[in-house]
PDB file of C-alpha atoms in Angstrom:
ATOM      1  CA  MET A   7      -0.424   0.306   0.538  1.00  0.00           C
ATOM      2  CA  LEU A   8       1.264   3.326  -0.753  1.00  0.00           C
ATOM      3  CA  CYS A   9       1.297   6.328   1.766  1.00  0.00           C
ATOM      4  CA  ALA A  10       2.781   9.891   1.470  1.00  0.00           C
ATOM      5  CA  ASN A  11       4.708   8.192  -1.876  1.00  0.00           C
ATOM      6  CA  VAL A  12       6.460   5.697   0.964  1.00  0.00           C
ATOM      7  CA  ILE A  13       5.517   2.156   0.301  1.00  0.00           C
ATOM      8  CA  ILE A  14       5.004  -0.015   3.789  1.00  0.00           C
ATOM      9  CA  SER A  15       2.224  -2.283   4.485  1.00  0.00           C
ATOM     10  CA  VAL A  16       0.241  -0.454   7.170  1.00  0.00           C
ATOM     11  CA  CYS A  17      -0.743   2.842   6.832  1.00  0.00           C
ATOM     12  CA  SER A  18      -2.666   5.724   8.484  1.00  0.00           C
ATOM     13  CA  LEU A  19      -5.702   4.720   5.381  1.00  0.00           C
ATOM     14  CA  PRO A  20      -9.248   5.034   7.143  1.00  0.00           C
ATOM     15  CA  LEU A  21     -11.621   2.681   5.692  1.00  0.00           C
ATOM     16  CA  ALA A  22     -15.089   3.499   5.420  1.00  0.00           C
ATOM     17  CA  ALA A  23     -17.704   0.234   6.031  1.00  0.00           C
ATOM     18  CA  GLU A  24     -19.590  -0.168   3.582  1.00  0.00           C
ATOM     19  CA  LEU A  25     -23.452   0.295   5.327  1.00  0.00           C
ATOM     20  CA  GLU A  26     -27.213  -0.285   4.886  1.00  0.00           C
ATOM     21  CA  ILE A  27     -30.831   0.763   5.626  1.00  0.00           C
ATOM     22  CA  VAL A  28     -33.948  -1.133   5.112  1.00  0.00           C
ATOM     23  CA  ALA A  29     -36.168   1.710   4.844  1.00  0.00           C
ATOM     24  CA  ILE A  30     -39.737   1.082   5.822  1.00  0.00           C
ATOM     25  CA  PRO A  31     -42.676   3.746   4.925  1.00  0.00           C
ATOM     26  CA  GLY A  32     -43.127   5.996   7.116  1.00  0.00           C
ATOM     27  CA  ILE A  33     -40.854   4.861  10.382  1.00  0.00           C
ATOM     28  CA  ILE A  34     -36.987   6.756  11.242  1.00  0.00           C
ATOM     29  CA  SER A  35     -35.595   3.733   9.255  1.00  0.00           C
ATOM     30  CA  TYR A  36     -31.105   3.997  10.189  1.00  0.00           C
ATOM     31  CA  SER A  37     -28.093   2.548   9.180  1.00  0.00           C
ATOM     32  CA  GLU A  38     -25.386   0.999  12.249  1.00  0.00           C
ATOM     33  CA  THR A  39     -23.147   3.115  13.978  1.00  0.00           C
ATOM     34  CA  VAL A  40     -21.296   4.440  11.120  1.00  0.00           C
ATOM     35  CA  LYS A  41     -17.403   4.795  12.795  1.00  0.00           C
ATOM     36  CA  ASP A  42     -17.827   1.513  15.535  1.00  0.00           C
ATOM     37  CA  LYS A  43     -18.146  -0.583  11.240  1.00  0.00           C
ATOM     38  CA  CYS A  44     -14.871   1.438  10.310  1.00  0.00           C
ATOM     39  CA  GLU A  45     -11.244   0.605  10.838  1.00  0.00           C
ATOM     40  CA  ASP A  46      -8.259   3.406  11.630  1.00  0.00           C
ATOM     41  CA  TYR A  47      -5.100   1.066  11.164  1.00  0.00           C
ATOM     42  CA  ASN A  48      -3.519   3.671  13.773  1.00  0.00           C
ATOM     43  CA  GLY A  49      -5.834   3.802  15.727  1.00  0.00           C
ATOM     44  CA  LEU A  50      -7.740   7.073  15.802  1.00  0.00           C
ATOM     45  CA  ILE A  51     -10.899   5.651  15.344  1.00  0.00           C
ATOM     46  CA  ASP A  52     -12.202   8.443  17.580  1.00  0.00           C
ATOM     47  CA  GLY A  53     -10.914  11.354  15.236  1.00  0.00           C
ATOM     48  CA  LEU A  54     -12.922   9.890  12.429  1.00  0.00           C
ATOM     49  CA  ASN A  55     -15.151  12.700  10.676  1.00  0.00           C
ATOM     50  CA  VAL A  56     -18.191  11.418   8.011  1.00  0.00           C
ATOM     51  CA  SER A  57     -19.590  13.321   5.808  1.00  0.00           C
ATOM     52  CA  GLY A  58     -19.542  14.189   2.118  1.00  0.00           C
ATOM     53  CA  TRP A  59     -23.148  12.449   1.081  1.00  0.00           C
ATOM     54  CA  THR A  60     -25.160  13.298  -1.375  1.00  0.00           C
ATOM     55  CA  SER A  61     -29.104  12.374  -0.890  1.00  0.00           C
ATOM     56  CA  PRO A  62     -29.890   9.986  -3.944  1.00  0.00           C
ATOM     57  CA  ASP A  63     -33.411  10.629  -6.299  1.00  0.00           C
ATOM     58  CA  GLY A  64     -35.074  13.578  -3.850  1.00  0.00           C
ATOM     59  CA  ILE A  65     -34.327  11.028  -0.815  1.00  0.00           C
ATOM     60  CA  ASP A  66     -33.687  12.666   2.674  1.00  0.00           C
ATOM     61  CA  ILE A  67     -30.829  11.847   4.439  1.00  0.00           C
ATOM     62  CA  LYS A  68     -29.478  12.821   7.523  1.00  0.00           C
ATOM     63  CA  TYR A  69     -26.562  11.601   9.757  1.00  0.00           C
ATOM     64  CA  SER A  70     -26.978  12.122  13.337  1.00  0.00           C
ATOM     65  CA  SER A  71     -24.031  13.404  15.784  1.00  0.00           C
ATOM     66  CA  SER A  72     -25.423  13.449  19.162  1.00  0.00           C
ATOM     67  CA  GLY A  73     -28.314  11.892  20.923  1.00  0.00           C
ATOM     68  CA  SER A  74     -30.035   8.376  20.708  1.00  0.00           C
ATOM     69  CA  LEU A  75     -28.964   8.294  17.058  1.00  0.00           C
ATOM     70  CA  ALA A  76     -25.834   8.852  17.041  1.00  0.00           C
ATOM     71  CA  ASP A  77     -23.160   8.901  14.240  1.00  0.00           C
ATOM     72  CA  ARG A  78     -25.970   6.940  12.071  1.00  0.00           C
ATOM     73  CA  PHE A  79     -27.435   8.004   8.348  1.00  0.00           C
ATOM     74  CA  MET A  80     -31.212   7.940   8.951  1.00  0.00           C
ATOM     75  CA  VAL A  81     -33.854   7.898   6.481  1.00  0.00           C
ATOM     76  CA  LEU A  82     -37.481   8.919   6.626  1.00  0.00           C
ATOM     77  CA  ILE A  83     -39.278   7.362   2.892  1.00  0.00           C
ATOM     78  CA  GLU A  84     -43.257   7.844   2.753  1.00  0.00           C
ATOM     79  CA  SER A  85     -44.352   5.038   0.067  1.00  0.00           C
ATOM     80  CA  GLU A  86     -42.333   1.906  -0.540  1.00  0.00           C
ATOM     81  CA  LEU A  87     -39.061   1.892  -3.086  1.00  0.00           C
ATOM     82  CA  GLU A  88     -39.028   0.433  -6.251  1.00  0.00           C
ATOM     83  CA  SER A  89     -35.198  -0.803  -5.939  1.00  0.00           C
ATOM     84  CA  ASN A  90     -32.164  -0.513  -4.050  1.00  0.00           C
ATOM     85  CA  ARG A  91     -30.701   3.217  -3.512  1.00  0.00           C
ATOM     86  CA  ILE A  92     -27.175   4.298  -2.915  1.00  0.00           C
ATOM     87  CA  PHE A  93     -25.390   7.057  -2.057  1.00  0.00           C
ATOM     88  CA  THR A  94     -21.652   7.528  -0.944  1.00  0.00           C
ATOM     89  CA  TYR A  95     -19.791   9.203   2.152  1.00  0.00           C
ATOM     90  CA  THR A  96     -16.420  10.055   3.564  1.00  0.00           C
ATOM     91  CA  ILE A  97     -15.162   9.130   6.606  1.00  0.00           C
ATOM     92  CA  THR A  98     -11.518  11.945   7.535  1.00  0.00           C
ATOM     93  CA  ASP A  99      -9.201  10.846   9.977  1.00  0.00           C
ATOM     94  CA  SER A 100      -7.190  13.149  12.618  1.00  0.00           C
ATOM     95  CA  GLU A 101      -3.995  12.768   9.798  1.00  0.00           C
ATOM     96  CA  GLY A 102      -6.803  14.518   7.563  1.00  0.00           C
ATOM     97  CA  PHE A 103      -6.524  11.020   5.501  1.00  0.00           C
ATOM     98  CA  GLN A 104     -10.009  10.078   3.707  1.00  0.00           C
ATOM     99  CA  SER A 105     -11.755   6.678   2.814  1.00  0.00           C
ATOM    100  CA  THR A 106     -15.849   6.349   1.413  1.00  0.00           C
ATOM    101  CA  ALA A 107     -17.996   3.846   0.540  1.00  0.00           C
ATOM    102  CA  LYS A 108     -21.226   3.000   0.378  1.00  0.00           C
ATOM    103  CA  VAL A 109     -24.706   2.938   1.774  1.00  0.00           C
ATOM    104  CA  ARG A 110     -27.283   1.187   0.349  1.00  0.00           C
ATOM    105  CA  ILE A 111     -30.939   1.010   0.764  1.00  0.00           C
ATOM    106  CA  ILE A 112     -32.998  -1.529   0.700  1.00  0.00           C
ATOM    107  CA  PRO A 113     -36.536  -1.521   0.227  1.00  0.00           C
ATOM    108  CA  GLY A 114     -38.597  -3.021   3.648  1.00  0.00           C
ATOM    109  CA  GLU A 115     -42.252  -3.037   4.116  1.00  0.00           C
ATOM    110  CA  LEU A 116     -44.298  -3.650   6.711  1.00  0.00           C
ATOM    111  CA  THR A 117     -45.689  -6.743   8.219  1.00  0.00           C
ATOM    112  CA  GLY A 118     -48.783  -7.100  10.116  1.00  0.00           C
ATOM    113  CA  THR A 119     -48.183  -4.840  13.669  1.00  0.00           C
ATOM    114  CA  GLU A 120     -46.488  -1.566  13.755  1.00  0.00           C
ATOM    115  CA  ALA A 121     -42.960  -1.738  14.508  1.00  0.00           C
ATOM    116  CA  ASP A 122     -41.580  -1.417  17.186  1.00  0.00           C
ATOM    117  CA  SER A 123     -37.864  -1.763  17.594  1.00  0.00           C
ATOM    118  CA  ASP A 124     -37.380  -0.760  21.497  1.00  0.00           C
ATOM    119  CA  GLY A 125     -40.045  -2.320  22.670  1.00  0.00           C
ATOM    120  CA  ASP A 126     -41.787   0.671  24.860  1.00  0.00           C
ATOM    121  CA  GLY A 127     -44.928   0.124  23.258  1.00  0.00           C
ATOM    122  CA  ILE A 128     -44.898   2.857  21.189  1.00  0.00           C
ATOM    123  CA  SER A 129     -44.771   2.117  17.785  1.00  0.00           C
ATOM    124  CA  ASP A 130     -41.696   3.825  15.799  1.00  0.00           C
ATOM    125  CA  SER A 131     -43.757   5.674  13.680  1.00  0.00           C
ATOM    126  CA  ASP A 132     -45.615   7.275  16.192  1.00  0.00           C
ATOM    127  CA  GLU A 133     -42.296   7.366  18.378  1.00  0.00           C
ATOM    128  CA  LEU A 134     -41.551  10.111  15.508  1.00  0.00           C
ATOM    129  CA  GLY A 135     -44.416  11.836  16.034  1.00  0.00           C
ATOM    130  CA  ILE A 136     -44.016  12.870  19.589  1.00  0.00           C
ATOM    131  CA  GLY A 137     -40.179  13.665  19.396  1.00  0.00           C
ATOM    132  CA  THR A 138     -38.472  10.349  21.813  1.00  0.00           C
ATOM    133  CA  TYR A 139     -36.702   8.037  19.888  1.00  0.00           C
ATOM    134  CA  PRO A 140     -37.395   4.440  18.929  1.00  0.00           C
ATOM    135  CA  ASP A 141     -34.417   2.591  19.517  1.00  0.00           C
ATOM    136  CA  ASN A 142     -34.219   3.267  23.237  1.00  0.00           C
ATOM    137  CA  PRO A 143     -36.958   2.265  25.661  1.00  0.00           C
ATOM    138  CA  ASP A 144     -36.288   5.070  27.652  1.00  0.00           C
ATOM    139  CA  SER A 145     -35.645   8.319  26.143  1.00  0.00           C
ATOM    140  CA  ASP A 146     -34.879  10.642  28.834  1.00  0.00           C
ATOM    141  CA  GLY A 147     -33.551   8.429  30.606  1.00  0.00           C
ATOM    142  CA  ASP A 148     -35.325   8.243  34.189  1.00  0.00           C
ATOM    143  CA  GLY A 149     -36.019   5.296  34.399  1.00  0.00           C
ATOM    144  CA  ILE A 150     -39.072   5.386  33.707  1.00  0.00           C
ATOM    145  CA  ILE A 151     -40.518   3.300  29.257  1.00  0.00           C
ATOM    146  CA  ASP A 152     -41.692   5.780  27.266  1.00  0.00           C
ATOM    147  CA  GLY A 153     -44.824   3.395  26.678  1.00  0.00           C
ATOM    148  CA  ASP A 154     -45.901   4.479  30.125  1.00  0.00           C
ATOM    149  CA  GLU A 155     -45.191   8.606  30.031  1.00  0.00           C
ATOM    150  CA  VAL A 156     -47.957   9.383  27.473  1.00  0.00           C
ATOM    151  CA  ASP A 157     -51.826   8.461  26.917  1.00  0.00           C
ATOM    152  CA  SER A 158     -53.325   5.755  24.747  1.00  0.00           C
ATOM    153  CA  ASP A 159     -55.321   7.748  22.279  1.00  0.00           C
ATOM    154  CA  GLY A 160     -58.215   5.062  22.004  1.00  0.00           C
ATOM    155  CA  ALA A 161     -57.429   4.337  18.205  1.00  0.00           C
ATOM    156  CA  GLY A 162     -54.237   1.711  19.026  1.00  0.00           C
ATOM    157  CA  GLY A 163     -51.993   4.980  19.200  1.00  0.00           C
ATOM    158  CA  VAL A 164     -50.620   7.347  22.269  1.00  0.00           C
ATOM    159  CA  VAL A 165     -51.028  11.018  22.299  1.00  0.00           C
ATOM    160  CA  ALA A 166     -47.962  12.886  24.070  1.00  0.00           C
ATOM    161  CA  VAL A 167     -48.403  13.907  27.805  1.00  0.00           C
ATOM    162  CA  ASP A 168     -47.035  17.653  29.170  1.00  0.00           C
ATOM    163  CA  SER A 169     -48.088  17.014  33.210  1.00  0.00           C
ATOM    164  CA  ASP A 170     -46.550  20.647  33.617  1.00  0.00           C
ATOM    165  CA  GLY A 171     -47.459  22.585  30.094  1.00  0.00           C
ATOM    166  CA  ASP A 172     -43.141  23.666  30.111  1.00  0.00           C
ATOM    167  CA  GLY A 173     -43.438  22.179  26.708  1.00  0.00           C
ATOM    168  CA  ASP A 174     -41.142  18.908  26.720  1.00  0.00           C
ATOM    169  CA  ILE A 175     -43.991  15.970  26.787  1.00  0.00           C
ATOM    170  CA  ASP A 176     -42.767  13.800  29.463  1.00  0.00           C
ATOM    171  CA  ALA A 177     -41.194  11.336  27.512  1.00  0.00           C
ATOM    172  CA  ILE A 178     -38.554  13.477  27.138  1.00  0.00           C
ATOM    173  CA  ASP A 179     -38.563  15.516  30.607  1.00  0.00           C
ATOM    174  CA  THR A 180     -36.850  14.247  33.522  1.00  0.00           C
ATOM    175  CA  ASP A 181     -38.887  16.405  36.389  1.00  0.00           C
ATOM    176  CA  SER A 182     -42.642  15.643  34.290  1.00  0.00           C
ATOM    177  CA  ASP A 183     -44.268  17.815  37.192  1.00  0.00           C
ATOM    178  CA  ASN A 184     -41.578  20.158  37.788  1.00  0.00           C
ATOM    179  CA  ASP A 185     -41.699  19.516  41.508  1.00  0.00           C
ATOM    180  CA  GLY A 186     -37.707  19.505  41.893  1.00  0.00           C
ATOM    181  CA  LEU A 187     -37.311  15.422  41.948  1.00  0.00           C
ATOM    182  CA  ASP A 188     -36.525  13.113  39.554  1.00  0.00           C
ATOM    183  CA  ASP A 189     -39.434  11.577  38.153  1.00  0.00           C
ATOM    184  CA  GLY A 190     -37.867   7.776  38.428  1.00  0.00           C
ATOM    185  CA  TRP A 191     -37.632   8.759  42.284  1.00  0.00           C
ATOM    186  CA  GLU A 192     -40.738  10.030  42.642  1.00  0.00           C
ATOM    187  CA  VAL A 193     -41.916   5.986  40.803  1.00  0.00           C
ATOM    188  CA  ASN A 194     -39.209   4.476  42.504  1.00  0.00           C
ATOM    189  CA  ASN A 195     -40.106   5.798  46.575  1.00  0.00           C
ATOM    190  CA  GLY A 196     -44.500   5.783  45.872  1.00  0.00           C
ATOM    191  CA  LEU A 197     -44.833   9.040  44.589  1.00  0.00           C
ATOM    192  CA  ASP A 198     -46.140  11.038  41.289  1.00  0.00           C
ATOM    193  CA  ALA A 199     -44.357  11.619  38.810  1.00  0.00           C
ATOM    194  CA  GLN A 200     -47.116  13.422  37.181  1.00  0.00           C
ATOM    195  CA  ASP A 201     -48.716  15.487  40.688  1.00  0.00           C
ATOM    196  CA  ASP A 202     -46.286  17.725  41.859  1.00  0.00           C
ATOM    197  CA  ASP A 203     -48.403  17.583  45.117  1.00  0.00           C
ATOM    198  CA  ILE A 204     -49.888  14.191  45.619  1.00  0.00           C
ATOM    199  CA  ASP A 205     -51.305  14.436  48.274  1.00  0.00           C
ATOM    200  CA  ASN A 206     -53.517  18.077  47.497  1.00  0.00           C
ATOM    201  CA  ASP A 207     -52.266  19.898  50.764  1.00  0.00           C
ATOM    202  CA  GLY A 208     -50.302  22.231  49.174  1.00  0.00           C
ATOM    203  CA  ILE A 209     -47.271  21.600  49.642  1.00  0.00           C
ATOM    204  CA  SER A 210     -44.870  20.215  46.993  1.00  0.00           C
ATOM    205  CA  ASP A 211     -44.068  16.325  47.005  1.00  0.00           C
ATOM    206  CA  ALA A 212     -40.111  17.629  47.155  1.00  0.00           C
ATOM    207  CA  ALA A 213     -41.152  19.858  49.934  1.00  0.00           C
ATOM    208  CA  GLU A 214     -43.214  17.562  52.628  1.00  0.00           C
ATOM    209  CA  ASP A 215     -40.928  14.927  54.846  1.00  0.00           C
ATOM    210  CA  ASN A 216     -42.887  11.826  54.075  1.00  0.00           C
ATOM    211  CA  ASP A 217     -40.849   9.545  56.934  1.00  0.00           C
ATOM    212  CA  GLY A 218     -40.619  12.715  59.890  1.00  0.00           C
ATOM    213  CA  ASP A 219     -37.125  12.403  60.271  1.00  0.00           C
ATOM    214  CA  GLY A 220     -36.684  16.899  59.854  1.00  0.00           C
ATOM    215  CA  LEU A 221     -35.633  15.981  56.061  1.00  0.00           C
ATOM    216  CA  THR A 222     -37.751  16.681  53.050  1.00  0.00           C
ATOM    217  CA  ASN A 223     -37.989  14.732  49.760  1.00  0.00           C
ATOM    218  CA  ASP A 224     -35.895  17.117  48.231  1.00  0.00           C
ATOM    219  CA  GLN A 225     -33.124  16.534  50.581  1.00  0.00           C
ATOM    220  CA  GLU A 226     -33.212  13.082  50.766  1.00  0.00           C
ATOM    221  CA  GLN A 227     -32.825  13.331  46.974  1.00  0.00           C
ATOM    222  CA  LEU A 228     -29.784  14.604  47.134  1.00  0.00           C
ATOM    223  CA  LEU A 229     -28.465  12.650  50.145  1.00  0.00           C
ATOM    224  CA  ASP A 230     -29.746   9.499  48.068  1.00  0.00           C
ATOM    225  CA  THR A 231     -31.407   8.163  51.766  1.00  0.00           C
ATOM    226  CA  ASP A 232     -34.961   6.303  52.114  1.00  0.00           C
ATOM    227  CA  PRO A 233     -37.575   9.068  51.754  1.00  0.00           C
ATOM    228  CA  ASN A 234     -39.681   6.128  52.627  1.00  0.00           C
ATOM    229  CA  ASP A 235     -37.449   5.833  56.252  1.00  0.00           C
ATOM    230  CA  GLU A 236     -36.633   7.723  59.224  1.00  0.00           C
ATOM    231  CA  ASP A 237     -33.513   5.539  59.694  1.00  0.00           C
ATOM    232  CA  SER A 238     -31.956   4.788  56.237  1.00  0.00           C
ATOM    233  CA  ASP A 239     -28.610   2.799  58.207  1.00  0.00           C
ATOM    234  CA  GLY A 240     -30.512   1.043  60.646  1.00  0.00           C
ATOM    235  CA  ASP A 241     -28.059   2.323  63.325  1.00  0.00           C
ATOM    236  CA  GLY A 242     -30.783   3.564  65.612  1.00  0.00           C
ATOM    237  CA  ILE A 243     -30.218   7.907  64.934  1.00  0.00           C
ATOM    238  CA  THR A 244     -32.823   9.302  62.268  1.00  0.00           C
ATOM    239  CA  ASP A 245     -30.981  10.589  58.787  1.00  0.00           C
ATOM    240  CA  GLY A 246     -31.844  14.163  59.757  1.00  0.00           C
ATOM    241  CA  GLN A 247     -29.586  13.681  63.190  1.00  0.00           C
ATOM    242  CA  GLU A 248     -26.574  12.255  60.982  1.00  0.00           C
ATOM    243  CA  VAL A 249     -26.591  15.368  58.423  1.00  0.00           C
ATOM    244  CA  ILE A 250     -25.757  19.046  59.498  1.00  0.00           C
ATOM    245  CA  GLU A 251     -26.493  20.462  55.977  1.00  0.00           C
ATOM    246  CA  VAL A 252     -27.670  19.276  52.836  1.00  0.00           C
ATOM    247  CA  ASN A 253     -28.821  22.478  50.345  1.00  0.00           C
ATOM    248  CA  VAL A 254     -30.644  21.364  47.925  1.00  0.00           C
ATOM    249  CA  ASP A 255     -29.888  24.674  45.918  1.00  0.00           C
ATOM    250  CA  THR A 256     -25.890  24.499  45.977  1.00  0.00           C
ATOM    251  CA  GLY A 257     -25.596  20.311  46.160  1.00  0.00           C
ATOM    252  CA  GLU A 258     -23.751  20.729  49.909  1.00  0.00           C
ATOM    253  CA  ILE A 259     -23.639  18.551  52.240  1.00  0.00           C
ATOM    254  CA  SER A 260     -22.183  18.032  55.841  1.00  0.00           C
ATOM    255  CA  TYR A 261     -22.787  15.331  57.910  1.00  0.00           C
ATOM    256  CA  TYR A 262     -22.000  14.903  61.983  1.00  0.00           C
ATOM    257  CA  THR A 263     -22.336  10.765  61.270  1.00  0.00           C
ATOM    258  CA  ASP A 264     -23.076   8.619  57.799  1.00  0.00           C
ATOM    259  CA  PRO A 265     -26.889   8.487  57.547  1.00  0.00           C
ATOM    260  CA  HIS A 266     -25.047   5.694  54.932  1.00  0.00           C
ATOM    261  CA  SER A 267     -23.388   3.818  57.298  1.00  0.00           C
ATOM    262  CA  SER A 268     -24.369   2.451  60.359  1.00  0.00           C
ATOM    263  CA  ASP A 269     -20.938   2.254  60.908  1.00  0.00           C
ATOM    264  CA  SER A 270     -19.368   5.877  60.254  1.00  0.00           C
ATOM    265  CA  ASP A 271     -15.968   5.827  60.931  1.00  0.00           C
ATOM    266  CA  GLY A 272     -15.374   1.937  60.630  1.00  0.00           C
ATOM    267  CA  ASP A 273     -13.901   1.020  63.693  1.00  0.00           C
ATOM    268  CA  GLY A 274     -16.574  -1.495  64.024  1.00  0.00           C
ATOM    269  CA  VAL A 275     -18.414  -0.177  66.919  1.00  0.00           C
ATOM    270  CA  GLY A 276     -21.968   1.295  65.692  1.00  0.00           C
TER     271      GLY A 276
END
């Protein structure tokens, strides 16, 4: 192989991978991750840059550099393709060496129930419509699958929910009710991620002290203690008695003793 006018057995030239996209009408279709399929003889795979593609015959091709579909080519078609379509792309490594390869778009079709690639209970086409990721069952990473953060439309589809009216639907909002508590934390601790005042007493769930230990729920979330157990470590001292300060706004925490351990100093004596 000839590189920089010198014949050597191995050079810096990166190898772009040939990829495929099975395009199904009405569903976002995507390739495998591009860089994971490419090779670079000098191990500079992290420096690869993807560029230089042209959409074939009016088909809109996009490359995502971030998010759930990062490092993939994506296509959305309205009607079934009659034949394969091909486009090329270029990768450039951190030393400036380049390589090109083909991406083949293959006709596909739905059979029976609409595809649900990530198994979250929402079809790929509905996910595209509401703005969640069809290959990630938990688009906002809050520990609750997307299918549990939407409502049914009564006709087999879904309706997006925006519990706090902030413009971000619950499935892409880690604090759906805007009470300062993460959705997953609320669900795991018996609260309602879509209601900021579950007992309707006029006090936000974040400001409540469920277990009466002197710490509010948002303080317990920051501490990672149990909001339903006044003595999380079972040492006979309530969580509130073990801490000096828990500042939710600044994240500052100071302790008398550790509320996570019944033996704070590790001396073998509780």
